[in-house]
Short mmCIF file of C-alpha atoms in Angstrom, two decimals:
data_model
loop_
_atom_site.label_atom_id
_atom_site.label_comp_id
_atom_site.label_asym_id
_atom_site.label_seq_id
_atom_site.Cartn_x
_atom_site.Cartn_y
_atom_site.Cartn_z
CA UNK A 60 42.99 128.90 128.78
CA UNK A 61 46.65 129.72 129.38
CA UNK A 62 48.97 128.60 132.09
CA UNK A 63 48.51 129.33 135.80
CA UNK A 64 51.14 131.04 137.93
CA UNK A 65 50.72 129.87 141.54
CA UNK A 66 51.72 132.42 144.19
CA UNK A 67 53.51 131.94 146.60
CA UNK A 68 55.54 129.05 147.89
CA UNK A 69 57.41 130.29 150.96
CA UNK A 70 60.42 129.05 152.88
CA UNK A 71 58.26 127.34 155.49
CA UNK A 72 56.33 124.08 155.50
CA UNK A 73 52.70 124.90 156.15
CA UNK A 74 49.13 124.21 155.16
CA UNK A 75 48.99 126.62 152.24
CA UNK A 76 52.30 125.36 150.89
CA UNK A 77 51.19 121.74 151.21
CA UNK A 78 47.94 122.59 149.41
CA UNK A 79 49.89 124.19 146.57
CA UNK A 80 52.24 121.22 146.29
CA UNK A 81 49.31 118.80 146.29
CA UNK A 82 48.16 120.49 143.09
CA UNK A 83 51.14 118.87 141.38
CA UNK A 84 51.33 115.72 143.51
CA UNK A 85 47.79 114.63 142.66
CA UNK A 86 47.09 116.21 139.26
CA UNK A 87 47.59 114.54 135.89
CA UNK A 88 50.85 115.53 134.15
CA UNK A 89 49.06 117.46 131.39
CA UNK A 90 47.54 119.74 134.05
CA UNK A 91 50.82 120.08 135.98
CA UNK A 92 52.49 121.25 132.75
CA UNK A 93 50.20 124.28 132.93
CA UNK A 94 51.49 125.39 136.34
CA UNK A 95 54.35 127.65 137.31
CA UNK A 96 55.27 128.42 140.91
CA UNK A 97 56.52 131.65 142.42
CA UNK A 98 58.91 130.79 145.25
CA UNK A 99 59.67 133.49 147.83
CA UNK A 100 63.32 133.35 148.84
CA UNK A 101 65.89 130.80 147.85
CA UNK A 102 65.47 128.50 150.84
CA UNK A 103 62.13 126.84 150.10
CA UNK A 104 62.03 123.19 151.20
CA UNK A 105 59.91 122.48 148.12
CA UNK A 106 62.40 123.43 145.39
CA UNK A 107 63.91 119.93 145.21
CA UNK A 108 60.47 118.43 144.72
CA UNK A 109 59.66 120.98 142.01
CA UNK A 110 62.89 120.01 140.25
CA UNK A 111 62.18 116.26 140.63
CA UNK A 112 58.69 116.73 139.20
CA UNK A 113 60.01 118.95 136.38
CA UNK A 114 57.76 121.87 137.33
CA UNK A 115 58.58 125.43 136.31
CA UNK A 116 59.33 127.77 139.20
CA UNK A 117 60.59 131.29 139.62
CA UNK A 118 62.39 132.65 142.67
CA UNK A 119 61.59 136.13 144.00
CA UNK A 120 63.32 137.83 146.91
CA UNK A 121 61.38 137.67 150.15
CA UNK A 122 59.14 140.67 150.71
CA UNK A 123 61.25 141.80 153.67
CA UNK A 124 63.69 143.16 151.08
CA UNK A 125 60.96 145.55 149.97
CA UNK A 126 62.48 147.55 147.11
CA UNK A 127 64.17 144.51 145.58
CA UNK A 128 60.93 142.55 145.99
CA UNK A 129 58.82 145.21 144.26
CA UNK A 130 61.17 145.55 141.29
CA UNK A 131 61.65 141.78 140.93
CA UNK A 132 57.93 141.05 141.15
CA UNK A 133 57.14 143.69 138.54
CA UNK A 134 59.80 142.34 136.16
CA UNK A 135 58.79 138.71 136.67
CA UNK A 136 55.08 139.30 136.15
CA UNK A 137 55.85 141.35 133.03
CA UNK A 138 58.21 138.73 131.60
CA UNK A 139 55.79 135.84 132.21
CA UNK A 140 52.67 137.52 130.87
CA UNK A 141 52.97 135.98 127.41
CA UNK A 142 53.12 132.47 128.85
CA UNK A 143 50.76 132.72 131.85
CA UNK A 144 47.33 134.30 131.86
CA UNK A 145 46.22 133.63 135.45
CA UNK A 146 47.84 134.30 138.81
CA UNK A 147 46.43 132.00 141.47
CA UNK A 148 46.98 133.69 144.85
CA UNK A 149 46.83 131.43 147.93
CA UNK A 150 46.73 133.46 151.10
CA UNK A 151 45.33 134.12 154.53
CA UNK A 152 45.27 137.91 154.17
CA UNK A 153 45.99 140.64 151.65
CA UNK A 154 48.69 142.46 153.59
CA UNK A 155 51.37 142.80 150.93
CA UNK A 156 49.57 144.21 147.90
CA UNK A 157 52.47 144.50 145.42
CA UNK A 158 51.96 141.14 143.63
CA UNK A 159 48.25 141.88 143.21
CA UNK A 160 48.99 145.31 141.74
CA UNK A 161 51.53 143.77 139.36
CA UNK A 162 48.98 141.16 138.27
CA UNK A 163 46.41 143.91 137.69
CA UNK A 164 48.91 146.08 135.80
CA UNK A 165 49.83 143.25 133.42
CA UNK A 166 46.16 142.26 133.01
CA UNK A 167 46.38 138.76 134.42
CA UNK A 168 43.24 136.94 135.37
CA UNK A 169 43.27 136.79 139.19
CA UNK A 170 42.14 133.79 141.23
CA UNK A 171 42.17 134.41 144.97
CA UNK A 172 41.96 131.54 147.46
CA UNK A 173 41.45 132.14 151.19
CA UNK A 174 43.00 129.49 153.39
CA UNK A 175 42.31 130.92 156.88
CA UNK A 176 39.51 132.79 158.60
CA UNK A 177 41.59 135.58 160.14
CA UNK A 178 40.69 134.82 163.75
CA UNK A 179 44.38 134.59 164.63
CA UNK A 180 44.98 138.20 163.52
CA UNK A 181 44.70 140.34 166.63
CA UNK A 182 46.24 143.51 165.21
CA UNK A 183 43.62 146.11 164.33
CA UNK A 184 46.12 147.68 161.94
CA UNK A 185 46.43 144.42 159.96
CA UNK A 186 42.66 144.08 159.84
CA UNK A 187 42.33 147.62 158.45
CA UNK A 188 45.07 146.97 155.87
CA UNK A 189 43.25 143.78 154.83
CA UNK A 190 39.99 145.71 154.25
CA UNK A 191 41.66 148.55 152.35
CA UNK A 192 43.69 146.22 150.11
CA UNK A 193 40.65 144.09 149.35
CA UNK A 194 38.73 147.20 148.26
CA UNK A 195 41.60 148.13 145.92
CA UNK A 196 41.76 144.77 144.15
CA UNK A 197 38.23 143.35 144.41
CA UNK A 198 36.96 144.44 141.00
CA UNK A 199 39.90 142.63 139.36
CA UNK A 200 39.28 139.22 140.96
CA UNK A 201 37.96 136.70 138.44
CA UNK A 202 37.66 133.68 140.73
CA UNK A 203 37.06 133.63 144.50
CA UNK A 204 37.76 130.48 146.49
CA UNK A 205 37.99 129.60 150.17
CA UNK A 206 38.52 126.50 152.30
CA UNK A 207 35.45 127.38 154.38
CA UNK A 208 32.67 129.95 154.59
CA UNK A 209 34.37 131.69 157.52
CA UNK A 210 37.59 131.93 155.47
CA UNK A 211 35.57 133.43 152.61
CA UNK A 212 33.92 136.01 154.86
CA UNK A 213 37.32 137.06 156.25
CA UNK A 214 39.30 137.48 153.04
CA UNK A 215 36.47 138.86 150.93
CA UNK A 216 35.23 141.20 153.68
CA UNK A 217 31.82 139.55 153.84
CA UNK A 218 31.26 139.68 150.07
CA UNK A 219 30.71 135.97 149.57
CA UNK A 220 28.60 135.92 146.40
CA UNK A 221 30.23 133.61 143.87
CA UNK A 222 32.83 132.21 146.28
CA UNK A 223 33.66 128.56 145.61
CA UNK A 224 34.20 126.57 148.80
CA UNK A 225 37.00 124.04 148.36
CA UNK A 226 37.49 122.09 151.60
CA UNK A 227 41.07 121.21 152.47
CA UNK A 228 41.88 117.75 151.16
CA UNK A 229 43.46 115.14 153.39
CA UNK A 230 45.27 112.06 152.10
CA UNK A 231 43.39 109.52 154.23
CA UNK A 232 45.84 106.76 153.32
CA UNK A 233 48.43 108.46 155.53
CA UNK A 234 46.16 108.04 158.57
CA UNK A 235 44.88 104.49 158.18
CA UNK A 236 45.21 102.50 161.38
CA UNK A 237 48.24 100.21 161.46
CA UNK A 238 48.42 97.80 164.38
CA UNK A 239 52.16 97.29 163.86
CA UNK A 240 52.79 101.02 164.22
CA UNK A 241 50.54 101.07 167.29
CA UNK A 242 52.48 98.25 168.93
CA UNK A 243 55.83 99.86 168.15
CA UNK A 244 54.81 103.24 169.57
CA UNK A 245 53.35 101.67 172.70
CA UNK A 246 56.57 99.68 173.16
CA UNK A 247 58.74 102.78 172.59
CA UNK A 248 56.71 104.71 175.17
CA UNK A 249 56.61 101.79 177.65
CA UNK A 250 52.84 101.64 177.55
CA UNK A 251 51.32 98.29 178.53
CA UNK A 252 47.86 97.09 177.59
CA UNK A 253 46.15 100.00 179.27
CA UNK A 254 44.59 103.29 178.29
#
């Protein structure tokens, strides 16, 4: 199996971005060497970490610059096709279809991972676009993943056969009770021994 191009890292810190970064933070080096990241925009807070971890990344213009984004995505996916054979899309909806069409055009294997269940999307227009775009790309998806069954039903328009459920991972060590931290916070907030 060839290398995996992970799409996208954005210029915000969020759950999907943290999931994508955890792929390199907690994977053995030989696996990390098989990843490449597509970064949208040149202001991602993750670029320094990618550099520190010696991970390949490629910057694309943000999709708000539509024509430049389309041309750049097409060129990048074409240029990387010899090295990467899979594009691993991490998303909450298929609103911007250009990267999927580029992946299809260059015959990448497509892995699609749903990270949200769509309940926050109130726009009927966005819901219709999601359904239409899914219908366009669905026969080209090799691997379907979701963080929950409701996320799978949303992104894959109810077609959940073969979807792999991958619950969001949490580094429990970050949340272990620490009495010293408790005391310091209670002192900082002027809270006595009361609830």
